PDB file of C-alpha atoms in Angstrom:
ATOM      1  CA  MET A  16     -16.657 -25.362 -34.688  1.00 66.00           C
ATOM      2  CA  ALA A  17     -12.755 -25.677 -34.130  1.00 65.00           C
ATOM      3  CA  THR A  18     -10.421 -27.990 -35.982  1.00 66.00           C
ATOM      4  CA  GLN A  19     -10.053 -31.377 -34.240  1.00 66.00           C
ATOM      5  CA  ALA A  20      -6.848 -33.478 -34.332  1.00 68.00           C
ATOM      6  CA  LEU A  21      -8.651 -36.838 -34.509  1.00 77.00           C
ATOM      7  CA  HIS A  22      -7.093 -39.916 -32.947  1.00 86.00           C
ATOM      8  CA  VAL A  23      -8.053 -43.303 -32.939  1.00 89.00           C
ATOM      9  CA  VAL A  24      -9.041 -44.687 -29.606  1.00 88.00           C
ATOM     10  CA  ALA A  25     -10.645 -48.272 -30.692  1.00 88.00           C
ATOM     11  CA  GLN A  26      -9.957 -50.569 -33.591  1.00 89.00           C
ATOM     12  CA  SER A  27     -11.703 -53.746 -34.683  1.00 88.00           C
ATOM     13  CA  ALA A  28     -10.078 -56.831 -34.010  1.00 81.00           C
ATOM     14  CA  THR A  29      -6.871 -55.709 -32.310  1.00 79.00           C
ATOM     15  CA  THR A  30      -6.468 -55.308 -28.512  1.00 69.00           C
ATOM     16  CA  MET A  31      -3.657 -52.774 -28.863  1.00 62.00           C
ATOM     17  CA  THR A  32      -3.875 -49.680 -26.823  1.00 64.00           C
ATOM     18  CA  PRO A  33      -3.813 -46.729 -29.131  1.00 60.00           C
ATOM     19  CA  PRO A  34      -1.437 -43.891 -27.856  1.00 59.00           C
ATOM     20  CA  ALA A  35      -3.137 -41.334 -25.809  1.00 57.00           C
ATOM     21  CA  ALA A  36      -4.407 -38.088 -27.693  1.00 49.00           C
ATOM     22  CA  ALA A  37      -1.972 -35.075 -27.055  1.00 47.00           C
ATOM     23  CA  ALA A  38      -5.103 -33.083 -26.157  1.00 55.00           C
ATOM     24  CA  LYS A  39      -8.933 -34.317 -24.739  1.00 69.00           C
ATOM     25  CA  THR A  40     -11.083 -33.874 -28.081  1.00 79.00           C
ATOM     26  CA  THR A  41     -14.680 -32.750 -27.615  1.00 88.00           C
ATOM     27  CA  HIS A  42     -17.474 -35.391 -27.950  1.00 95.00           C
ATOM     28  CA  VAL A  43     -19.507 -34.491 -30.937  1.00 97.00           C
ATOM     29  CA  ALA A  44     -23.237 -35.316 -31.611  1.00 98.00           C
ATOM     30  CA  LYS A  45     -25.800 -34.579 -34.741  1.00 98.00           C
ATOM     31  CA  LEU A  46     -28.981 -33.726 -33.452  1.00 98.00           C
ATOM     32  CA  ILE A  47     -32.016 -34.635 -35.788  1.00 98.00           C
ATOM     33  CA  ASP A  48     -35.304 -32.774 -34.181  1.00 98.00           C
ATOM     34  CA  ILE A  49     -38.390 -34.666 -35.792  1.00 96.00           C
ATOM     35  CA  SER A  50     -40.387 -31.655 -35.026  1.00 96.00           C
ATOM     36  CA  THR A  51     -38.999 -29.290 -37.078  1.00 97.00           C
ATOM     37  CA  CYS A  52     -38.089 -31.715 -40.322  1.00 96.00           C
ATOM     38  CA  ILE A  53     -40.090 -30.934 -43.381  1.00 95.00           C
ATOM     39  CA  GLY A  54     -38.763 -34.111 -45.073  1.00 94.00           C
ATOM     40  CA  CYS A  55     -37.338 -32.035 -48.059  1.00 96.00           C
ATOM     41  CA  LYS A  56     -34.385 -34.554 -48.519  1.00 96.00           C
ATOM     42  CA  ALA A  57     -31.663 -31.875 -48.677  1.00 97.00           C
ATOM     43  CA  CYS A  58     -29.564 -33.637 -46.578  1.00 97.00           C
ATOM     44  CA  GLN A  59     -30.073 -36.880 -48.456  1.00 97.00           C
ATOM     45  CA  VAL A  60     -28.652 -35.054 -51.607  1.00 96.00           C
ATOM     46  CA  ALA A  61     -26.088 -33.129 -49.642  1.00 98.00           C
ATOM     47  CA  CYS A  62     -24.623 -36.750 -48.609  1.00 97.00           C
ATOM     48  CA  MET A  63     -24.485 -38.059 -52.313  1.00 96.00           C
ATOM     49  CA  GLU A  64     -22.862 -34.869 -53.390  1.00 96.00           C
ATOM     50  CA  TRP A  65     -20.301 -34.888 -50.605  1.00 97.00           C
ATOM     51  CA  ASN A  66     -19.361 -38.340 -50.664  1.00 96.00           C
ATOM     52  CA  GLU A  67     -19.962 -38.480 -54.726  1.00 95.00           C
ATOM     53  CA  THR A  68     -22.040 -41.461 -54.388  1.00 94.00           C
ATOM     54  CA  ARG A  69     -24.946 -42.472 -56.433  1.00 90.00           C
ATOM     55  CA  PRO A  70     -27.519 -44.958 -55.731  1.00 87.00           C
ATOM     56  CA  GLU A  71     -29.314 -46.655 -58.854  1.00 82.00           C
ATOM     57  CA  ILE A  72     -32.586 -45.127 -59.790  1.00 77.00           C
ATOM     58  CA  GLY A  73     -35.388 -47.380 -58.341  1.00 74.00           C
ATOM     59  CA  ILE A  74     -39.116 -47.437 -59.009  1.00 77.00           C
ATOM     60  CA  ASN A  75     -41.833 -46.042 -57.338  1.00 77.00           C
ATOM     61  CA  ASP A  76     -43.362 -48.371 -54.827  1.00 75.00           C
ATOM     62  CA  GLY A  77     -45.800 -46.377 -53.358  1.00 80.00           C
ATOM     63  CA  SER A  78     -43.817 -44.331 -50.750  1.00 81.00           C
ATOM     64  CA  TYR A  79     -42.090 -41.319 -50.774  1.00 85.00           C
ATOM     65  CA  ASP A  80     -38.785 -43.404 -49.437  1.00 88.00           C
ATOM     66  CA  ASN A  81     -36.594 -43.084 -52.375  1.00 88.00           C
ATOM     67  CA  PRO A  82     -34.223 -45.096 -52.283  1.00 90.00           C
ATOM     68  CA  ALA A  83     -36.403 -47.438 -50.016  1.00 90.00           C
ATOM     69  CA  GLU A  84     -33.852 -48.464 -47.742  1.00 92.00           C
ATOM     70  CA  LEU A  85     -29.895 -47.398 -47.018  1.00 95.00           C
ATOM     71  CA  GLY A  86     -27.405 -49.096 -49.330  1.00 95.00           C
ATOM     72  CA  PRO A  87     -23.844 -48.906 -50.483  1.00 95.00           C
ATOM     73  CA  ALA A  88     -24.390 -45.627 -52.286  1.00 95.00           C
ATOM     74  CA  ALA A  89     -27.009 -44.389 -49.999  1.00 96.00           C
ATOM     75  CA  TRP A  90     -25.572 -43.598 -46.765  1.00 97.00           C
ATOM     76  CA  THR A  91     -28.775 -41.268 -45.720  1.00 97.00           C
ATOM     77  CA  VAL A  92     -32.552 -42.026 -46.551  1.00 96.00           C
ATOM     78  CA  MET A  93     -35.209 -40.120 -45.396  1.00 96.00           C
ATOM     79  CA  LYS A  94     -38.124 -42.515 -44.029  1.00 95.00           C
ATOM     80  CA  PHE A  95     -42.070 -41.361 -44.055  1.00 95.00           C
ATOM     81  CA  ASN A  96     -44.528 -43.217 -42.066  1.00 94.00           C
ATOM     82  CA  GLU A  97     -48.078 -42.317 -41.598  1.00 92.00           C
ATOM     83  CA  VAL A  98     -49.628 -43.516 -38.277  1.00 91.00           C
ATOM     84  CA  GLU A  99     -53.307 -43.251 -37.469  1.00 89.00           C
ATOM     85  CA  THR A 100     -54.162 -41.362 -34.171  1.00 84.00           C
ATOM     86  CA  ALA A 101     -56.487 -42.301 -31.469  1.00 81.00           C
ATOM     87  CA  THR A 102     -58.992 -39.402 -32.893  1.00 84.00           C
ATOM     88  CA  GLY A 103     -58.912 -41.154 -36.173  1.00 85.00           C
ATOM     89  CA  GLY A 104     -56.435 -38.411 -37.694  1.00 87.00           C
ATOM     90  CA  LEU A 105     -53.070 -39.383 -39.410  1.00 88.00           C
ATOM     91  CA  ASP A 106     -49.565 -38.493 -38.243  1.00 89.00           C
ATOM     92  CA  TRP A 107     -46.744 -38.035 -40.617  1.00 89.00           C
ATOM     93  CA  LEU A 108     -43.547 -39.580 -39.022  1.00 94.00           C
ATOM     94  CA  ILE A 109     -40.596 -38.561 -40.464  1.00 95.00           C
ATOM     95  CA  ARG A 110     -36.890 -39.927 -39.855  1.00 96.00           C
ATOM     96  CA  LYS A 111     -33.665 -39.428 -41.322  1.00 97.00           C
ATOM     97  CA  ASP A 112     -31.957 -42.738 -41.398  1.00 97.00           C
ATOM     98  CA  GLY A 113     -28.199 -43.316 -41.177  1.00 97.00           C
ATOM     99  CA  CYS A 114     -25.412 -44.651 -38.855  1.00 98.00           C
ATOM    100  CA  MET A 115     -25.941 -43.709 -35.170  1.00 98.00           C
ATOM    101  CA  HIS A 116     -22.133 -43.709 -34.448  1.00 98.00           C
ATOM    102  CA  CYS A 117     -22.848 -45.710 -31.237  1.00 98.00           C
ATOM    103  CA  GLU A 118     -20.565 -45.006 -28.238  1.00 97.00           C
ATOM    104  CA  ASP A 119     -20.059 -48.893 -27.775  1.00 95.00           C
ATOM    105  CA  PRO A 120     -20.361 -49.965 -31.637  1.00 96.00           C
ATOM    106  CA  GLY A 121     -21.454 -53.398 -32.446  1.00 95.00           C
ATOM    107  CA  CYS A 122     -20.192 -53.302 -35.935  1.00 96.00           C
ATOM    108  CA  LEU A 123     -16.580 -52.507 -34.464  1.00 95.00           C
ATOM    109  CA  LYS A 124     -16.975 -55.645 -31.909  1.00 92.00           C
ATOM    110  CA  ALA A 125     -18.144 -58.004 -35.045  1.00 93.00           C
ATOM    111  CA  CYS A 126     -15.504 -57.057 -37.226  1.00 94.00           C
ATOM    112  CA  PRO A 127     -12.707 -59.682 -37.569  1.00 91.00           C
ATOM    113  CA  SER A 128     -10.463 -57.773 -39.725  1.00 93.00           C
ATOM    114  CA  PRO A 129      -7.811 -55.483 -37.639  1.00 92.00           C
ATOM    115  CA  GLY A 130      -8.386 -51.600 -38.233  1.00 93.00           C
ATOM    116  CA  ALA A 131     -11.067 -52.108 -40.715  1.00 96.00           C
ATOM    117  CA  ILE A 132     -13.429 -50.241 -38.700  1.00 96.00           C
ATOM    118  CA  VAL A 133     -12.138 -47.485 -36.088  1.00 95.00           C
ATOM    119  CA  LYS A 134     -13.619 -45.193 -33.273  1.00 96.00           C
ATOM    120  CA  LEU A 135     -12.349 -41.655 -33.211  1.00 95.00           C
ATOM    121  CA  ASP A 136     -11.941 -39.852 -29.672  1.00 93.00           C
ATOM    122  CA  ASN A 137     -14.635 -37.530 -30.719  1.00 94.00           C
ATOM    123  CA  GLY A 138     -16.826 -40.438 -30.944  1.00 95.00           C
ATOM    124  CA  ILE A 139     -17.246 -40.755 -34.603  1.00 97.00           C
ATOM    125  CA  VAL A 140     -16.881 -44.335 -36.199  1.00 97.00           C
ATOM    126  CA  ASP A 141     -15.605 -44.811 -39.313  1.00 96.00           C
ATOM    127  CA  PHE A 142     -14.634 -47.383 -41.805  1.00 96.00           C
ATOM    128  CA  ASN A 143     -11.178 -48.238 -43.466  1.00 94.00           C
ATOM    129  CA  SER A 144     -12.028 -49.495 -46.828  1.00 92.00           C
ATOM    130  CA  ASP A 145      -8.449 -50.744 -47.678  1.00 94.00           C
ATOM    131  CA  LYS A 146      -8.865 -53.281 -44.570  1.00 96.00           C
ATOM    132  CA  CYS A 147     -12.424 -54.218 -45.090  1.00 97.00           C
ATOM    133  CA  ILE A 148     -12.645 -57.927 -46.290  1.00 95.00           C
ATOM    134  CA  GLY A 149     -16.255 -57.987 -47.122  1.00 95.00           C
ATOM    135  CA  CYS A 150     -17.329 -60.507 -44.608  1.00 94.00           C
ATOM    136  CA  GLY A 151     -20.471 -58.708 -43.803  1.00 94.00           C
ATOM    137  CA  TYR A 152     -19.866 -59.334 -40.024  1.00 93.00           C
ATOM    138  CA  CYS A 153     -20.290 -55.539 -39.304  1.00 95.00           C
ATOM    139  CA  VAL A 154     -24.085 -56.056 -40.668  1.00 95.00           C
ATOM    140  CA  SER A 155     -25.278 -58.345 -38.247  1.00 92.00           C
ATOM    141  CA  GLY A 156     -23.368 -56.896 -35.367  1.00 94.00           C
ATOM    142  CA  CYS A 157     -25.200 -53.425 -35.754  1.00 96.00           C
ATOM    143  CA  PRO A 158     -28.525 -53.131 -34.109  1.00 96.00           C
ATOM    144  CA  PHE A 159     -29.465 -50.220 -36.499  1.00 97.00           C
ATOM    145  CA  ASP A 160     -29.203 -52.505 -39.664  1.00 95.00           C
ATOM    146  CA  VAL A 161     -27.011 -49.770 -41.217  1.00 97.00           C
ATOM    147  CA  PRO A 162     -23.786 -51.179 -42.839  1.00 97.00           C
ATOM    148  CA  LYS A 163     -24.240 -52.354 -46.398  1.00 97.00           C
ATOM    149  CA  ILE A 164     -21.896 -54.237 -48.330  1.00 96.00           C
ATOM    150  CA  SER A 165     -21.007 -53.311 -52.354  1.00 95.00           C
ATOM    151  CA  GLU A 166     -21.616 -55.702 -54.928  1.00 92.00           C
ATOM    152  CA  VAL A 167     -19.112 -53.720 -56.704  1.00 92.00           C
ATOM    153  CA  THR A 168     -16.322 -53.229 -54.416  1.00 94.00           C
ATOM    154  CA  ASN A 169     -17.445 -56.071 -51.776  1.00 96.00           C
ATOM    155  CA  LYS A 170     -16.704 -53.357 -49.064  1.00 96.00           C
ATOM    156  CA  ALA A 171     -18.758 -52.348 -46.248  1.00 97.00           C
ATOM    157  CA  THR A 172     -19.868 -48.534 -46.388  1.00 97.00           C
ATOM    158  CA  LYS A 173     -22.158 -46.236 -44.139  1.00 97.00           C
ATOM    159  CA  CYS A 174     -22.181 -42.731 -42.962  1.00 97.00           C
ATOM    160  CA  THR A 175     -18.844 -41.242 -41.812  1.00 97.00           C
ATOM    161  CA  LEU A 176     -20.471 -38.516 -40.029  1.00 97.00           C
ATOM    162  CA  CYS A 177     -18.375 -36.481 -42.566  1.00 97.00           C
ATOM    163  CA  SER A 178     -15.283 -37.032 -40.334  1.00 95.00           C
ATOM    164  CA  ASP A 179     -13.264 -35.370 -43.108  1.00 95.00           C
ATOM    165  CA  ARG A 180     -15.333 -32.077 -42.617  1.00 96.00           C
ATOM    166  CA  VAL A 181     -15.413 -32.212 -39.150  1.00 95.00           C
ATOM    167  CA  SER A 182     -11.508 -32.536 -38.498  1.00 93.00           C
ATOM    168  CA  VAL A 183     -11.108 -29.285 -40.162  1.00 94.00           C
ATOM    169  CA  GLY A 184     -13.735 -27.696 -38.098  1.00 93.00           C
ATOM    170  CA  GLN A 185     -16.884 -27.789 -40.367  1.00 96.00           C
ATOM    171  CA  GLU A 186     -20.129 -29.296 -40.049  1.00 97.00           C
ATOM    172  CA  PRO A 187     -21.391 -32.635 -41.926  1.00 98.00           C
ATOM    173  CA  ALA A 188     -22.961 -31.794 -45.268  1.00 98.00           C
ATOM    174  CA  CYS A 189     -26.160 -32.914 -44.231  1.00 98.00           C
ATOM    175  CA  VAL A 190     -26.336 -30.613 -41.232  1.00 98.00           C
ATOM    176  CA  LYS A 191     -24.863 -27.609 -43.561  1.00 97.00           C
ATOM    177  CA  SER A 192     -27.813 -28.338 -46.156  1.00 97.00           C
ATOM    178  CA  CYS A 193     -30.758 -28.206 -43.765  1.00 98.00           C
ATOM    179  CA  PRO A 194     -33.024 -25.121 -44.492  1.00 97.00           C
ATOM    180  CA  THR A 195     -34.982 -25.476 -41.223  1.00 97.00           C
ATOM    181  CA  GLN A 196     -31.970 -26.281 -38.764  1.00 96.00           C
ATOM    182  CA  ALA A 197     -33.839 -29.715 -38.019  1.00 98.00           C
ATOM    183  CA  LEU A 198     -30.231 -30.837 -37.987  1.00 98.00           C
ATOM    184  CA  THR A 199     -27.629 -29.387 -35.798  1.00 98.00           C
ATOM    185  CA  PHE A 200     -24.214 -30.351 -34.636  1.00 98.00           C
ATOM    186  CA  GLY A 201     -21.564 -29.653 -31.820  1.00 97.00           C
ATOM    187  CA  PRO A 202     -20.411 -30.773 -28.571  1.00 97.00           C
ATOM    188  CA  LYS A 203     -22.667 -33.573 -27.344  1.00 97.00           C
ATOM    189  CA  GLU A 204     -23.253 -32.190 -24.015  1.00 97.00           C
ATOM    190  CA  GLU A 205     -24.362 -28.972 -25.663  1.00 97.00           C
ATOM    191  CA  ARG A 206     -26.528 -30.679 -28.145  1.00 98.00           C
ATOM    192  CA  ILE A 207     -28.195 -32.727 -25.166  1.00 98.00           C
ATOM    193  CA  GLN A 208     -28.876 -29.351 -23.465  1.00 98.00           C
ATOM    194  CA  TYR A 209     -30.503 -27.999 -26.771  1.00 98.00           C
ATOM    195  CA  ALA A 210     -32.757 -31.001 -26.856  1.00 98.00           C
ATOM    196  CA  ASN A 211     -33.908 -30.563 -23.510  1.00 98.00           C
ATOM    197  CA  GLU A 212     -35.232 -27.442 -24.413  1.00 98.00           C
ATOM    198  CA  ARG A 213     -37.027 -28.654 -27.365  1.00 98.00           C
ATOM    199  CA  ILE A 214     -38.663 -31.193 -25.508  1.00 98.00           C
ATOM    200  CA  LYS A 215     -40.176 -28.850 -23.003  1.00 98.00           C
ATOM    201  CA  ASP A 216     -41.531 -26.910 -25.909  1.00 98.00           C
ATOM    202  CA  LEU A 217     -42.935 -29.692 -27.050  1.00 97.00           C
ATOM    203  CA  ASN A 218     -44.451 -30.730 -23.840  1.00 97.00           C
ATOM    204  CA  SER A 219     -46.122 -27.325 -23.524  1.00 97.00           C
ATOM    205  CA  ARG A 220     -47.643 -27.784 -27.191  1.00 95.00           C
ATOM    206  CA  GLY A 221     -49.262 -30.914 -26.148  1.00 93.00           C
ATOM    207  CA  PHE A 222     -46.704 -33.704 -26.959  1.00 94.00           C
ATOM    208  CA  SER A 223     -46.383 -34.945 -23.543  1.00 95.00           C
ATOM    209  CA  LYS A 224     -44.575 -38.116 -24.372  1.00 96.00           C
ATOM    210  CA  ALA A 225     -41.608 -35.950 -26.397  1.00 97.00           C
ATOM    211  CA  ALA A 226     -38.277 -37.501 -25.357  1.00 98.00           C
ATOM    212  CA  LEU A 227     -34.624 -37.374 -26.473  1.00 98.00           C
ATOM    213  CA  TYR A 228     -33.449 -40.689 -28.472  1.00 98.00           C
ATOM    214  CA  ASN A 229     -30.040 -41.369 -26.895  1.00 98.00           C
ATOM    215  CA  PRO A 230     -30.148 -45.179 -26.212  1.00 97.00           C
ATOM    216  CA  GLN A 231     -28.088 -46.516 -23.561  1.00 97.00           C
ATOM    217  CA  GLY A 232     -28.085 -49.999 -24.823  1.00 96.00           C
ATOM    218  CA  VAL A 233     -25.252 -49.092 -26.906  1.00 96.00           C
ATOM    219  CA  GLY A 234     -23.711 -46.628 -24.632  1.00 97.00           C
ATOM    220  CA  GLY A 235     -25.456 -43.709 -26.229  1.00 98.00           C
ATOM    221  CA  THR A 236     -25.094 -42.413 -29.599  1.00 98.00           C
ATOM    222  CA  HIS A 237     -23.426 -39.442 -31.507  1.00 98.00           C
ATOM    223  CA  VAL A 238     -26.402 -39.040 -33.633  1.00 98.00           C
ATOM    224  CA  MET A 239     -29.625 -38.385 -31.614  1.00 98.00           C
ATOM    225  CA  TYR A 240     -33.167 -37.799 -32.119  1.00 98.00           C
ATOM    226  CA  VAL A 241     -35.623 -35.442 -30.534  1.00 98.00           C
ATOM    227  CA  LEU A 242     -38.835 -37.256 -31.033  1.00 97.00           C
ATOM    228  CA  PRO A 243     -42.310 -35.769 -30.495  1.00 96.00           C
ATOM    229  CA  HIS A 244     -43.754 -39.226 -29.465  1.00 95.00           C
ATOM    230  CA  GLY A 245     -40.748 -40.576 -27.639  1.00 96.00           C
ATOM    231  CA  ASP A 246     -42.797 -43.392 -26.342  1.00 95.00           C
ATOM    232  CA  ARG A 247     -43.340 -44.878 -29.456  1.00 94.00           C
ATOM    233  CA  PRO A 248     -39.936 -44.893 -31.443  1.00 96.00           C
ATOM    234  CA  THR A 249     -40.762 -47.884 -33.541  1.00 96.00           C
ATOM    235  CA  GLU A 250     -42.996 -45.712 -35.198  1.00 95.00           C
ATOM    236  CA  TYR A 251     -40.701 -43.616 -37.023  1.00 96.00           C
ATOM    237  CA  SER A 252     -39.988 -46.537 -39.677  1.00 95.00           C
ATOM    238  CA  GLY A 253     -38.704 -48.999 -37.306  1.00 95.00           C
ATOM    239  CA  LEU A 254     -36.282 -47.181 -34.913  1.00 97.00           C
ATOM    240  CA  PRO A 255     -35.426 -49.747 -32.331  1.00 96.00           C
ATOM    241  CA  ALA A 256     -36.997 -48.968 -28.909  1.00 95.00           C
ATOM    242  CA  ASN A 257     -34.113 -50.550 -26.977  1.00 95.00           C
ATOM    243  CA  PRO A 258     -31.066 -51.116 -29.333  1.00 96.00           C
ATOM    244  CA  THR A 259     -28.280 -53.778 -28.024  1.00 94.00           C
ATOM    245  CA  ILE A 260     -25.617 -55.525 -29.198  1.00 92.00           C
ATOM    246  CA  SER A 261     -26.222 -59.020 -30.668  1.00 82.00           C
ATOM    247  CA  PRO A 262     -25.540 -61.443 -27.812  1.00 83.00           C
ATOM    248  CA  THR A 263     -23.860 -63.267 -30.380  1.00 78.00           C
ATOM    249  CA  VAL A 264     -21.320 -60.975 -31.010  1.00 76.00           C
ATOM    250  CA  SER A 265     -20.939 -59.879 -27.252  1.00 63.00           C
ATOM    251  CA  ILE A 266     -20.441 -63.570 -26.362  1.00 65.00           C
ATOM    252  CA  TRP A 267     -17.732 -64.318 -28.840  1.00 59.00           C
ATOM    253  CA  LYS A 268     -15.657 -61.046 -27.976  1.00 59.00           C
ATOM    254  CA  GLY A 269     -16.493 -61.303 -24.134  1.00 54.00           C
ATOM    255  CA  ILE A 270     -16.282 -64.872 -23.655  1.00 56.00           C
ATOM    256  CA  MET A 271     -15.294 -67.438 -26.402  1.00 52.00           C
ATOM    257  CA  LYS A 272     -12.688 -65.360 -28.219  1.00 53.00           C
ATOM    258  CA  PRO A 273     -10.443 -65.407 -24.995  1.00 57.00           C
ATOM    259  CA  ILE A 274     -11.128 -68.998 -23.972  1.00 58.00           C
ATOM    260  CA  ALA A 275     -10.485 -69.960 -27.768  1.00 50.00           C
ATOM    261  CA  LEU A 276      -7.172 -67.665 -27.729  1.00 51.00           C
ATOM    262  CA  LEU A 277      -6.144 -69.544 -24.298  1.00 62.00           C
ATOM    263  CA  THR A 278      -6.988 -73.009 -25.894  1.00 65.00           C
ATOM    264  CA  MET A 279      -4.620 -72.049 -29.005  1.00 63.00           C
ATOM    265  CA  ALA A 280      -1.864 -70.892 -26.499  1.00 66.00           C
ATOM    266  CA  ALA A 281      -2.097 -73.682 -24.437  1.00 70.00           C
ATOM    267  CA  THR A 282      -1.739 -76.109 -27.197  1.00 78.00           C
ATOM    268  CA  VAL A 283       1.185 -74.421 -28.407  1.00 73.00           C
ATOM    269  CA  PHE A 284       2.801 -74.265 -24.969  1.00 73.00           C
ATOM    270  CA  ALA A 285       1.918 -78.156 -24.561  1.00 74.00           C
ATOM    271  CA  GLY A 286       3.790 -78.945 -27.875  1.00 76.00           C
ATOM    272  CA  VAL A 287       6.786 -76.767 -26.579  1.00 75.00           C
ATOM    273  CA  ILE A 288       7.071 -78.836 -23.236  1.00 80.00           C
ATOM    274  CA  HIS A 289       6.638 -82.003 -25.240  1.00 69.00           C
ATOM    275  CA  TYR A 290       9.495 -81.216 -27.220  1.00 69.00           C
ATOM    276  CA  ALA A 291      11.648 -79.889 -24.435  1.00 75.00           C
ATOM    277  CA  ILE A 292      11.259 -83.502 -22.766  1.00 79.00           C
ATOM    278  CA  LYS A 293      10.897 -85.867 -25.432  1.00 70.00           C
ATOM    279  CA  GLY A 294      12.642 -84.060 -28.123  1.00 67.00           C
ATOM    280  CA  PRO A 295      12.333 -84.553 -31.886  1.00 67.00           C
ATOM    281  CA  ASP A 296      11.076 -87.773 -33.140  1.00 62.00           C
ATOM    282  CA  LYS A 297      13.936 -90.161 -34.423  1.00 62.00           C
ATOM    283  CA  VAL A 298      14.159 -93.131 -36.755  1.00 56.00           C
ATOM    284  CA  GLU A 299      15.717 -96.186 -35.152  1.00 59.00           C
ATOM    285  CA  ASP A 300      18.714 -97.160 -36.937  1.00 60.00           C
ATOM    286  CA  ASP A 301      17.799-100.826 -37.510  1.00 60.00           C
ATOM    287  CA  HIS A 302      14.519 -99.982 -39.083  1.00 56.00           C
ATOM    288  CA  ASP A 303      13.604-101.604 -42.525  1.00 61.00           C
ATOM    289  CA  PRO A 304      13.801 -98.960 -45.551  1.00 60.00           C
ATOM    290  CA  LYS A 305      11.061-100.957 -47.364  1.00 63.00           C
ATOM    291  CA  ALA A 306       8.769-101.005 -44.620  1.00 55.00           C
TER     292      ALA A 306
END
């Protein structure tokens, strides 16, 4: 993949319009084909190796998931779920969990710290830890429950889609490590075309409900899935069927915040007018100094 000069197109807690990029950057996406994933966890290890993160060693809780959930030092986690079929058999449903890099990111909308979360012109949503205040609003704003706050640094962390590798023309570390090419990376339109080919193949093999997971409730995502059981995404370890940004975040950013800012501006304006008309308060000359 060609080298990309990445430009910020949106920042948290700011209304500034970023300067236009010198050249149009291609929107990228990672496609996860569940039908060819073998659950080897090579992607999980590669993510930790490249980003130099080491989650604490946990305990066996009767599941192949280890760690059990995403965390400050676990940005990619393989999840496994056994589901009984209509014929009495079992489906072993695997999912690579991590940041979805939404086109309309709820974390960015919820964040109150200017520039702590940025969206790049190729679609990647990245965190700037230097500006993070550890408030956790990004956690509540994410419909996929991805960002986590570190108890050590009090900073939010998540998958960056290896923006550092992508900027120099490399694919994400997890994609590079996948032995079955269940993970592929490139221009989003090309990944969608490839996904449609995979879905046709799955349809021909009896998976009539196979579908592409690219939820429009968040404007689409730059991490997509090919799901053999596309009509039952929640069975893939709780993948949301129709993810949307929290109404609280939408109301605050869309309605209440502008009203609050206008109210503050009106208060300041009224104070200026009052000062211009009445002038500063003056103490009368004949006042009693002992009063």
